[in-house]
Each structure stands twice: as C-alpha cells, then as structure tokens.
C-alpha cells in the first residue's frame, strides 16, 4: 500500500505531467475532451480487408438494417474471402495443422455472443450470432461450439486452403514457435459502427495467431478484450497480440475511458500506453485499437507504425494509417 504522502505525490505528478501513463489518480483527473459531433452512419474496421467489410456494412446501414446485421454481414465478407490467411477457414492453421476460429459480436443493446476454438465452420461470426440470439449464454467453445453449429445447420469442412497448406509446410521445416505478432502473421477483422440513429454494434473474427499452440485462444472472441460495445458510450475493437490485449481488457478499458469523457483517440492512446507500461517486451509486439463514441468521433492507435484501418463515412470508404506509440517515441 502506498503511504498517504506517496499517493498525494503521485496525484500531483500525474496531474501536472500531461503524460498519458495511466495511474489510478490520473484516470479521474483528466478533463473531458470536447466532442465534435458527426451525424450519419459510420463504420470502421481493422486493416485493408476492412474496405470490403465496411462497404457491405454501410450498404446495410443505408438500407436501414439493424446495426448488428450490418456489423455481422460486414465481417462475413472477409470470412468468405478464400485468399485471406488470417480470418475464416482459409486462415493459417495452428502448429498441429488445424485452423481454429474465434469470433464475437455485440449488438446495439449490449447483448453478446461468442465462439472460440471452433473448427471447420466457414462463418464463425454467424455461430456467435446464434449463441447470442438462441441461447442464454455468451460463449461456446471447441467441440461444444461445433456441435451447436451443426445442430443449427452449419456444415463442417476439413482441410487447409492452398496458401495455408504452403505456409504450414514451410513452417514445419523449422517449427519455430514465436507467438509474437508482427506485420505478416496477424490481421483479425474487428469492425465497429454507429448508425445514424445512434446505435452501436461490433463484430470481431479471426483464425488467430498463425501456428499457435493447439487450443490457444486470443482476445478476438473475448468480450471486453477484442471487442466491447456499450449502447450508452460507444464501441472499441482490437487487433494484434491477443495476450497483451486480454491482460488489460483493452476494448472495455477504452469504452470506460470514453465514458469518463476521453475522446476515442485519447482512449486508444491510453490503452496502448497501458500495454507499454505493463509489458516489458511491448516493443516486440503489435497491438492496434479502434474506437467510436456517441458523437461519431473515432480513435485509432497502435504500438508499432503500420496499423491501417478502413473508415467509411460521408459517402467515402478509405484506408487510413493509425498513429503509433513507437513512431511517436522516436521523434
Ligand atoms: N488478435 C488476434 C489474436 O491474438 C490476432 C490478430 O489480430 O491478428 O488471436
């Protein structure tokens, strides 16, 4: 326990430094950011595959579909892409040569559904949707998730895509176990949106870390880590090394910071900073966050340079470069 004197000293350091480093005192001393209000439908999602996902989601929002349907169908475009090696059944396998899928979604009322460690189903996000809509639960895993999917009419598929087979054969030559996310071996799709009526929804789906241990589950299907939606506040999603995101409950942290008045951008920066404070090897990993609030402001921030996201609003759908902690540090 800090002494009262140390505690007071910490408060004054935090209050005067202007640093983004999180301390319990600082979290409550940060003045609220002034929002810039944007109306209309807004969709944002991780990486360049976010462009077709946003397009689909926006098409649905423009047709006045439910926010959750737009989010789900947006990420399904990426799950269905046979060339995608990090989302859906064409993703790279684990170190036993099996593709295992993680996905979750949250709707405009804060309902949630999730599946993890699911094998052989080409739309894990749709199974997560059924978990949300048809069961009293939030999350089903492994063989139980598969059984539920099959009972609901999904067909199980076996085998690897040609690209994944090639990459796995290559990986087997060394079988190097390096559970570090770099620019080549990640790329979850996390998609969050706010419709013109102010409803939020989000969806997140991935085949996870390439050549992971069999049974490993990352942040993407974990409500509060890979995705969080609060109807009163906004939404956040994550990509990158799931272990680092889980340890700080990344998406939930961002939504809570927004609830306290921080802009989505500052909240994303704070979450990345939190990882950098807590994880000694943060310079060797990549994590990126996206967020959106009630006013329609958006945030994007990553540890490393190179995190791109797709932003659809005002009739445009564009790929953007997120700012990053390490680039900022080197200045
Ligand atoms: N977050 C995902 C995971 O840890 C991977 C990624 O975003 O690329 O499984």
XYZ file of N, CA and C in Angstrom, residues 108-317:
630
model
N -26.658 -3.513 -30.478
C -26.964 -2.144 -30.064
C -27.608 -2.070 -28.677
N -27.935 -3.248 -28.100
C -28.481 -3.262 -26.743
C -27.444 -3.760 -25.736
N -26.264 -4.120 -26.233
C -25.227 -4.652 -25.345
C -25.293 -6.159 -25.196
N -26.144 -6.842 -25.991
C -26.143 -8.314 -25.995
C -24.860 -8.803 -26.662
N -24.427 -10.009 -26.252
C -23.158 -10.504 -26.776
C -23.231 -11.986 -27.108
N -22.468 -12.390 -28.127
C -22.350 -13.803 -28.476
C -20.928 -14.070 -28.934
N -20.448 -15.290 -28.665
C -19.049 -15.575 -28.963
C -18.823 -17.073 -29.174
N -17.870 -17.386 -30.045
C -17.387 -18.767 -30.151
C -15.867 -18.727 -30.181
N -15.260 -19.772 -29.646
C -13.804 -19.838 -29.734
C -13.372 -21.279 -29.944
N -12.173 -21.421 -30.509
C -11.583 -22.736 -30.733
C -12.544 -23.620 -31.536
N -13.137 -22.994 -32.541
C -14.127 -23.663 -33.382
C -13.435 -24.157 -34.658
N -13.693 -25.396 -35.012
C -13.038 -25.979 -36.189
C -14.016 -26.218 -37.341
N -13.599 -25.833 -38.556
C -14.269 -26.309 -39.762
C -15.551 -25.599 -40.163
N -15.819 -24.447 -39.588
C -17.067 -23.735 -39.915
C -16.699 -22.431 -40.611
N -17.278 -22.190 -41.799
C -16.765 -21.037 -42.542
C -17.278 -19.670 -42.072
N -18.320 -19.614 -41.271
C -18.729 -18.316 -40.732
C -18.882 -18.370 -39.204
N -17.766 -18.374 -38.498
C -17.845 -18.405 -37.027
C -18.658 -17.250 -36.449
N -18.656 -16.106 -37.151
C -19.403 -14.951 -36.622
C -20.906 -15.253 -36.598
N -21.357 -16.065 -37.554
C -22.786 -16.390 -37.601
C -23.147 -17.383 -36.494
N -22.184 -18.210 -36.099
C -22.429 -19.103 -34.964
C -22.484 -18.270 -33.680
N -21.575 -17.295 -33.586
C -21.599 -16.385 -32.424
C -22.948 -15.659 -32.345
N -23.470 -15.281 -33.502
C -24.774 -14.590 -33.548
C -25.882 -15.484 -32.984
N -25.810 -16.775 -33.338
C -26.834 -17.700 -32.841
C -26.668 -17.961 -31.345
N -25.425 -17.976 -30.889
C -25.203 -18.115 -29.434
C -25.907 -16.953 -28.728
N -25.746 -15.761 -29.292
C -26.376 -14.566 -28.707
C -27.906 -14.638 -28.784
N -28.404 -15.009 -29.940
C -29.860 -14.945 -30.165
C -30.629 -16.130 -29.603
N -29.979 -17.310 -29.578
C -30.758 -18.522 -29.288
C -30.420 -19.199 -27.975
N -29.366 -18.763 -27.304
C -29.007 -19.454 -26.064
C -28.979 -18.433 -24.918
N -29.027 -18.931 -23.686
C -28.915 -17.999 -22.556
C -27.455 -17.664 -22.240
N -26.525 -18.094 -23.144
C -25.093 -17.959 -22.850
C -24.442 -16.886 -23.718
N -23.195 -16.580 -23.400
C -22.421 -15.633 -24.209
C -21.419 -16.377 -25.088
N -20.849 -17.465 -24.574
C -19.711 -18.060 -25.269
C -19.787 -19.584 -25.310
N -19.550 -20.148 -26.493
C -19.390 -21.603 -26.623
C -18.010 -21.867 -27.218
N -17.390 -22.973 -26.775
C -16.028 -23.234 -27.229
C -15.887 -24.629 -27.828
N -14.867 -24.781 -28.665
C -14.414 -26.078 -29.169
C -15.516 -26.986 -29.681
N -15.508 -28.223 -29.186
C -16.452 -29.223 -29.707
C -17.893 -28.847 -29.386
N -18.111 -28.142 -28.292
C -19.470 -27.707 -27.948
C -19.974 -26.667 -28.935
N -19.096 -25.769 -29.328
C -19.466 -24.746 -30.320
C -19.750 -25.408 -31.666
N -18.917 -26.408 -32.004
C -19.097 -27.135 -33.268
C -20.427 -27.891 -33.268
N -20.701 -28.570 -32.171
C -21.962 -29.318 -32.062
C -23.159 -28.370 -32.235
N -23.080 -27.223 -31.585
C -24.154 -26.227 -31.679
C -24.304 -25.729 -33.121
N -23.152 -25.506 -33.772
C -23.187 -25.023 -35.168
C -23.863 -26.066 -36.057
N -23.455 -27.305 -35.910
C -24.010 -28.370 -36.760
C -25.506 -28.548 -36.484
N -25.884 -28.491 -35.221
C -27.320 -28.590 -34.880
C -28.125 -27.464 -35.539
N -27.449 -26.357 -35.817
C -28.136 -25.212 -36.418
C -27.914 -25.111 -37.924
N -27.486 -26.214 -38.512
C -27.454 -26.287 -39.973
C -26.132 -25.938 -40.632
N -25.102 -25.621 -39.857
C -23.802 -25.344 -40.474
C -23.149 -26.672 -40.876
N -22.355 -26.618 -41.934
C -21.647 -27.828 -42.387
C -20.181 -27.716 -41.995
N -19.627 -28.819 -41.498
C -18.204 -28.781 -41.152
C -17.359 -29.091 -42.385
N -16.296 -28.295 -42.566
C -15.391 -28.526 -43.691
C -14.027 -28.909 -43.136
N -13.301 -29.717 -43.904
C -11.972 -30.155 -43.457
C -10.898 -29.588 -44.390
N -9.683 -29.565 -43.905
C -8.553 -29.235 -44.776
C -8.134 -27.780 -44.739
N -7.011 -27.531 -45.416
C -6.429 -26.188 -45.455
C -6.555 -25.608 -46.857
N -6.600 -24.289 -46.933
C -6.574 -23.633 -48.245
C -5.178 -23.850 -48.850
N -5.043 -23.730 -50.181
C -3.719 -23.945 -50.795
C -2.635 -23.033 -50.192
N -2.971 -21.757 -49.941
C -1.981 -20.829 -49.357
C -1.586 -21.268 -47.962
N -2.579 -21.672 -47.179
C -2.310 -22.075 -45.794
C -1.485 -23.356 -45.775
N -1.783 -24.269 -46.710
C -1.040 -25.537 -46.772
C 0.432 -25.257 -47.073
N 0.651 -24.363 -48.038
C 2.034 -23.988 -48.405
C 2.764 -23.378 -47.219
N 2.105 -22.446 -46.545
C 2.746 -21.755 -45.421
C 3.024 -22.732 -44.276
N 2.110 -23.662 -44.063
C 2.288 -24.620 -42.970
C 3.452 -25.571 -43.271
N 3.531 -26.020 -44.533
C 4.622 -26.913 -44.937
C 5.964 -26.208 -44.740
N 5.993 -24.936 -45.082
C 7.203 -24.136 -44.913
C 7.538 -23.997 -43.427
N 6.520 -23.707 -42.639
C 6.729 -23.512 -41.198
C 7.236 -24.785 -40.532
N 6.744 -25.950 -41.011
C 7.139 -27.228 -40.408
C 8.649 -27.482 -40.524
N 9.285 -26.826 -41.513
C 10.724 -27.048 -41.701
C 11.503 -26.632 -40.457
N 11.053 -25.587 -39.803
C 11.758 -25.146 -38.584
C 10.882 -25.337 -37.346
N 9.578 -25.297 -37.546
C 8.597 -25.360 -36.450
C 8.932 -24.363 -35.341
N 9.437 -23.196 -35.729
C 9.810 -22.198 -34.727
C 8.548 -21.672 -34.045
N 8.551 -21.727 -32.723
C 7.370 -21.245 -32.017
C 7.601 -19.819 -31.554
N 7.029 -18.880 -32.297
C 7.253 -17.469 -31.996
C 5.910 -16.770 -31.874
N 5.289 -16.844 -30.723
C 3.961 -16.234 -30.602
C 4.020 -14.718 -30.477
N 4.691 -14.102 -31.427
C 4.777 -12.645 -31.432
C 4.121 -12.155 -32.704
N 3.268 -11.178 -32.552
C 2.545 -10.672 -33.713
C 3.415 -9.650 -34.441
N 3.670 -9.889 -35.700
C 4.331 -8.854 -36.484
C 3.452 -8.562 -37.693
N 3.987 -7.807 -38.598
C 3.156 -7.339 -39.708
C 2.658 -8.490 -40.589
N 3.384 -9.616 -40.607
C 2.990 -10.706 -41.515
C 1.965 -11.680 -40.940
N 1.940 -11.889 -39.641
C 1.150 -13.035 -39.172
C -0.088 -12.672 -38.361
N -0.603 -11.488 -38.562
C -1.828 -11.128 -37.857
C -2.867 -10.674 -38.864
N -3.926 -10.146 -38.415
C -4.922 -9.457 -39.241
C -6.352 -9.887 -38.977
N -6.710 -9.897 -37.743
C -8.114 -10.053 -37.370
C -8.937 -8.959 -38.038
N -10.202 -9.242 -38.343
C -11.086 -8.116 -38.647
C -11.935 -7.808 -37.415
N -11.767 -6.576 -36.931
C -12.634 -6.026 -35.895
C -13.370 -4.866 -36.537
N -14.690 -4.896 -36.501
C -15.482 -3.845 -37.159
C -16.450 -3.256 -36.132
N -16.450 -1.948 -36.015
C -17.387 -1.276 -35.103
C -18.132 -0.201 -35.886
N -19.334 0.086 -35.473
C -20.102 1.085 -36.219
C -21.090 1.814 -35.320
N -21.450 2.997 -35.804
C -22.556 3.742 -35.204
C -23.498 4.123 -36.332
N -24.770 3.769 -36.204
C -25.679 4.132 -37.281
C -26.229 5.538 -37.069
N -26.996 6.019 -38.048
C -27.447 7.420 -37.988
C -28.432 7.666 -36.844
N -28.992 6.573 -36.286
C -29.895 6.726 -35.131
C -29.141 6.673 -33.806
N -27.816 6.460 -33.884
C -27.006 6.432 -32.661
C -26.825 5.049 -32.070
N -27.186 3.989 -32.824
C -26.980 2.611 -32.349
C -25.563 2.145 -32.659
N -24.953 1.463 -31.702
C -23.625 0.877 -31.916
C -23.740 -0.630 -32.088
N -22.812 -1.204 -32.823
C -22.647 -2.657 -32.848
C -21.219 -2.950 -33.259
N -20.801 -4.203 -33.028
C -19.450 -4.579 -33.434
C -19.337 -6.066 -33.650
N -18.341 -6.448 -34.451
C -18.070 -7.860 -34.702
C -16.567 -8.037 -34.890
N -16.067 -9.174 -34.440
C -14.631 -9.413 -34.489
C -14.417 -10.884 -34.816
N -13.605 -11.201 -35.812
C -13.440 -12.610 -36.192
C -12.036 -12.867 -36.730
N -11.499 -14.042 -36.413
C -10.100 -14.322 -36.740
C -9.807 -15.819 -36.732
N -8.737 -16.197 -37.439
C -8.192 -17.547 -37.249
C -7.034 -17.474 -36.248
N -6.794 -16.295 -35.732
C -5.823 -16.128 -34.641
C -4.390 -16.171 -35.106
N -3.547 -16.241 -34.148
C -2.111 -16.254 -34.385
C -1.724 -17.471 -35.228
N -0.970 -17.239 -36.298
C -0.532 -18.352 -37.147
C 0.356 -19.311 -36.353
N 0.149 -20.595 -36.516
C 0.977 -21.652 -35.919
C 0.999 -21.597 -34.382
N -0.109 -21.142 -33.842
C -0.276 -21.075 -32.373
C -0.342 -22.487 -31.786
N -0.230 -22.593 -30.466
C -0.447 -23.882 -29.791
C -1.892 -24.304 -30.006
N -2.117 -25.586 -30.184
C -3.489 -26.084 -30.342
C -4.257 -25.786 -29.045
N -5.364 -25.092 -29.195
C -6.151 -24.740 -28.000
C -5.977 -23.294 -27.592
N -4.977 -22.619 -28.164
C -4.761 -21.210 -27.810
C -5.941 -20.361 -28.315
N -6.419 -19.491 -27.446
C -7.483 -18.556 -27.816
C -6.963 -17.149 -27.525
N -7.145 -16.247 -28.474
C -6.664 -14.880 -28.288
C -7.741 -13.966 -27.738
N -7.570 -12.690 -28.000
C -8.521 -11.681 -27.484
C -9.806 -11.584 -28.306
N -9.723 -12.001 -29.581
C -10.812 -11.673 -30.519
C -12.203 -12.166 -30.113
N -12.343 -13.351 -29.473
C -13.698 -13.765 -29.075
C -14.032 -13.356 -27.647
N -13.133 -12.640 -26.986
C -13.342 -12.308 -25.572
C -14.007 -10.941 -25.469
N -15.237 -10.958 -24.988
C -15.971 -9.705 -24.824
C -15.217 -8.845 -23.807
N -14.920 -7.619 -24.198
C -14.160 -6.722 -23.317
C -12.697 -6.647 -23.709
N -12.199 -7.681 -24.403
C -10.804 -7.659 -24.862
C -10.774 -7.282 -26.350
N -11.184 -8.219 -27.226
C -11.159 -7.945 -28.659
C -12.268 -7.023 -29.132
N -13.337 -6.923 -28.334
C -14.488 -6.106 -28.729
C -15.283 -5.715 -27.496
N -15.777 -4.487 -27.502
C -16.743 -4.112 -26.470
C -17.646 -3.008 -27.012
N -18.936 -3.168 -26.737
C -19.935 -2.182 -27.173
C -20.770 -1.821 -25.961
N -20.877 -0.536 -25.693
C -21.801 -0.083 -24.654
C -22.767 0.899 -25.303
N -24.059 0.549 -25.328
C -25.015 1.392 -26.045
C -25.006 2.850 -25.592
N -24.609 3.115 -24.350
C -24.632 4.494 -23.854
C -23.364 5.271 -24.185
N -22.312 4.556 -24.576
C -20.999 5.215 -24.684
C -20.381 5.105 -26.075
N -20.262 3.878 -26.580
C -19.591 3.673 -27.848
C -19.062 2.265 -27.965
N -18.063 2.093 -28.831
C -17.552 0.754 -29.100
C -16.050 0.814 -29.350
N -15.392 -0.327 -29.086
C -13.955 -0.423 -29.368
C -13.627 -1.842 -29.810
N -12.575 -1.971 -30.610
C -12.113 -3.296 -31.030
C -10.592 -3.298 -31.122
N -10.031 -4.524 -31.167
C -8.573 -4.638 -31.121
C -8.065 -5.613 -32.169
N -6.807 -5.461 -32.519
C -6.093 -6.447 -33.331
C -4.656 -6.502 -32.841
N -3.982 -7.590 -33.152
C -2.605 -7.718 -32.707
C -2.462 -8.845 -31.702
N -1.423 -8.791 -30.919
C -1.122 -9.884 -29.983
C -2.188 -9.961 -28.889
N -3.051 -10.962 -29.024
C -4.217 -11.075 -28.158
C -3.888 -11.151 -26.684
N -2.774 -11.798 -26.357
C -2.413 -11.949 -24.948
C -2.248 -10.571 -24.283
N -1.632 -9.649 -25.015
C -1.412 -8.301 -24.463
C -2.734 -7.555 -24.293
N -3.656 -7.796 -25.214
C -4.964 -7.113 -25.161
C -5.807 -7.663 -24.008
N -5.781 -8.992 -23.856
C -6.571 -9.618 -22.783
C -6.117 -9.095 -21.424
N -4.802 -8.975 -21.242
C -4.274 -8.606 -19.922
C -4.705 -7.219 -19.464
N -5.101 -6.364 -20.402
C -5.592 -5.041 -19.974
C -7.089 -4.872 -20.280
N -7.764 -5.958 -20.663
C -9.179 -5.845 -21.078
C -9.324 -4.648 -22.021
N -8.525 -4.669 -23.097
C -8.331 -3.487 -23.930
C -9.588 -2.750 -24.388
N -10.521 -3.460 -25.009
C -11.675 -2.755 -25.577
C -12.582 -2.208 -24.477
N -12.715 -2.954 -23.405
C -13.526 -2.468 -22.278
C -12.871 -1.240 -21.647
N -11.551 -1.296 -21.515
C -10.828 -0.147 -20.956
C -11.112 1.113 -21.774
N -11.048 0.972 -23.087
C -11.259 2.132 -23.962
C -12.678 2.683 -23.799
N -13.650 1.797 -23.771
C -15.040 2.262 -23.620
C -15.219 2.948 -22.259
N -14.596 2.418 -21.229
C -14.722 3.051 -19.905
C -14.041 4.431 -19.875
N -12.906 4.544 -20.566
C -12.247 5.860 -20.630
C -13.116 6.856 -21.379
N -13.800 6.374 -22.417
C -14.714 7.266 -23.154
C -15.887 7.649 -22.256
N -16.342 6.696 -21.436
C -17.451 7.003 -20.521
C -17.059 8.143 -19.560
N -15.765 8.160 -19.224
C -15.293 9.208 -18.314
C -14.991 10.511 -19.040
N -15.237 10.546 -20.345
C -15.121 11.804 -21.061
C -13.958 11.908 -22.012
N -13.102 10.879 -22.062
C -11.980 10.963 -23.000
C -12.466 10.725 -24.429
N -11.817 11.363 -25.377
C -12.160 11.155 -26.784
C -11.735 9.731 -27.165
N -12.313 9.164 -28.225
C -11.875 7.837 -28.675
C -10.368 7.796 -28.953
N -9.825 8.877 -29.526
C -8.396 8.873 -29.823
C -7.573 8.785 -28.540
N -7.900 9.626 -27.580
C -7.133 9.602 -26.320
C -7.297 8.273 -25.601
N -8.509 7.703 -25.672
C -8.756 6.422 -25.004
C -7.915 5.308 -25.641
N -7.819 5.305 -26.985
C -6.985 4.295 -27.663
C -5.512 4.485 -27.290
N -5.071 5.734 -27.221
C -3.679 6.014 -26.856
C -3.398 5.532 -25.433
N -4.345 5.763 -24.553
C -4.201 5.356 -23.158
C -4.072 3.826 -23.043
N -4.883 3.097 -23.835
C -4.838 1.634 -23.776
C -3.489 1.116 -24.276
N -2.979 1.705 -25.368
C -1.661 1.299 -25.872
C -0.586 1.626 -24.830
N -0.703 2.800 -24.245
C 0.257 3.202 -23.218
C 0.217 2.235 -22.035
N -0.967 1.816 -21.691
C -1.129 0.861 -20.580
C -0.354 -0.427 -20.876
N -0.459 -0.912 -22.139
C 0.299 -2.116 -22.520
C 1.789 -1.845 -22.399
N 2.203 -0.668 -22.837
C 3.640 -0.365 -22.810
C 4.172 -0.283 -21.381
N 3.321 0.094 -20.454
C 3.734 0.174 -19.049
C 3.767 -1.217 -18.426
N 2.823 -2.058 -18.824
C 2.670 -3.374 -18.173
C 3.513 -4.477 -18.815
N 3.843 -4.344 -20.113
C 4.509 -5.446 -20.827
C 5.929 -5.026 -21.173
N 6.886 -5.692 -20.561
C 8.295 -5.325 -20.764
C 8.697 -5.381 -22.237
N 8.173 -6.405 -22.959
C 8.606 -6.588 -24.357
C 7.648 -5.943 -25.357
N 7.007 -4.852 -24.960
C 5.996 -4.271 -25.855
C 6.581 -3.815 -27.191
N 7.891 -3.523 -27.205
C 8.498 -3.059 -28.463
C 8.570 -4.172 -29.500
N 8.406 -5.424 -29.052
C 8.467 -6.559 -29.988
C 7.087 -6.998 -30.457
N 6.062 -6.316 -30.038
C 4.720 -6.786 -30.419
C 3.920 -5.672 -31.097
N 2.875 -6.093 -31.788
C 1.958 -5.119 -32.362
C 0.572 -5.308 -31.746
N -0.029 -4.208 -31.352
C -1.435 -4.175 -30.949
C -2.011 -2.875 -31.509
N -3.195 -2.958 -32.086
C -3.872 -1.751 -32.575
C -5.299 -1.723 -32.068
N -5.773 -0.527 -31.752
C -7.147 -0.363 -31.272
C -7.897 0.629 -32.164
N -9.203 0.404 -32.273
C -10.119 1.353 -32.911
C -11.247 1.638 -31.939
N -11.789 2.862 -31.995
C -12.915 3.204 -31.116
C -13.808 4.241 -31.775
N -15.053 4.261 -31.329
C -16.017 5.267 -31.799
C -16.932 5.637 -30.640
N -17.327 6.913 -30.575
C -18.217 7.325 -29.476
C -19.557 7.836 -30.007
N -20.398 8.269 -29.080
C -21.750 8.749 -29.404
C -21.735 9.887 -30.414
N -20.752 10.780 -30.254
C -20.678 11.953 -31.130
C -20.237 11.582 -32.550
N -19.785 10.339 -32.715
C -19.307 9.919 -34.028
C -17.830 10.244 -34.214
N -17.130 10.524 -33.103
C -15.679 10.709 -33.203
C -15.038 9.336 -33.228
N -13.902 9.233 -33.903
C -13.245 7.931 -33.942
C -11.819 8.035 -33.396
N -11.305 6.885 -32.971
C -9.929 6.822 -32.480
C -9.235 5.620 -33.082
N -7.919 5.742 -33.301
C -7.123 4.628 -33.824
C -5.699 4.820 -33.329
N -5.129 3.788 -32.736
C -3.762 3.925 -32.235
C -3.161 2.532 -32.089
N -1.840 2.442 -32.327
C -1.160 1.139 -32.273
C 0.187 1.286 -31.571
N 0.783 0.160 -31.227
C 2.137 0.209 -30.667
C 3.127 0.548 -31.787
N 3.051 -0.224 -32.866
C 4.001 -0.061 -33.980
C 3.376 0.743 -35.112
N 4.215 1.423 -35.890
C 3.703 2.002 -37.132
C 3.217 0.866 -38.042
N 2.328 1.154 -38.946
C 1.901 0.137 -39.921
C 0.479 -0.343 -39.729
N -0.161 0.079 -38.626
C -1.544 -0.347 -38.409
C -2.473 0.511 -39.269
N -3.175 -0.162 -40.169
C -4.115 0.547 -41.043
C -5.547 0.158 -40.712
N -6.446 1.082 -40.937
C -7.860 0.790 -40.700
C -8.683 1.434 -41.801
N -9.870 0.882 -41.998
C -10.764 1.397 -43.037
C -11.870 2.190 -42.365
N -12.109 3.379 -42.897
C -13.129 4.272 -42.323
C -14.149 4.635 -43.398
N -15.410 4.298 -43.124
C -16.484 4.643 -44.071
C -17.422 5.636 -43.419
N -17.533 6.813 -44.016
C -18.481 7.829 -43.553
C -18.614 8.902 -44.646
N -19.695 9.636 -44.601
C -19.909 10.719 -45.568
C -19.678 10.297 -47.021
N -20.124 9.101 -47.373
C -20.010 8.648 -48.758
C -18.627 8.174 -49.172
N -17.665 8.149 -48.225
C -16.320 7.672 -48.573
C -16.012 6.396 -47.791
N -15.082 5.596 -48.297
C -14.611 4.399 -47.594
C -13.119 4.316 -47.859
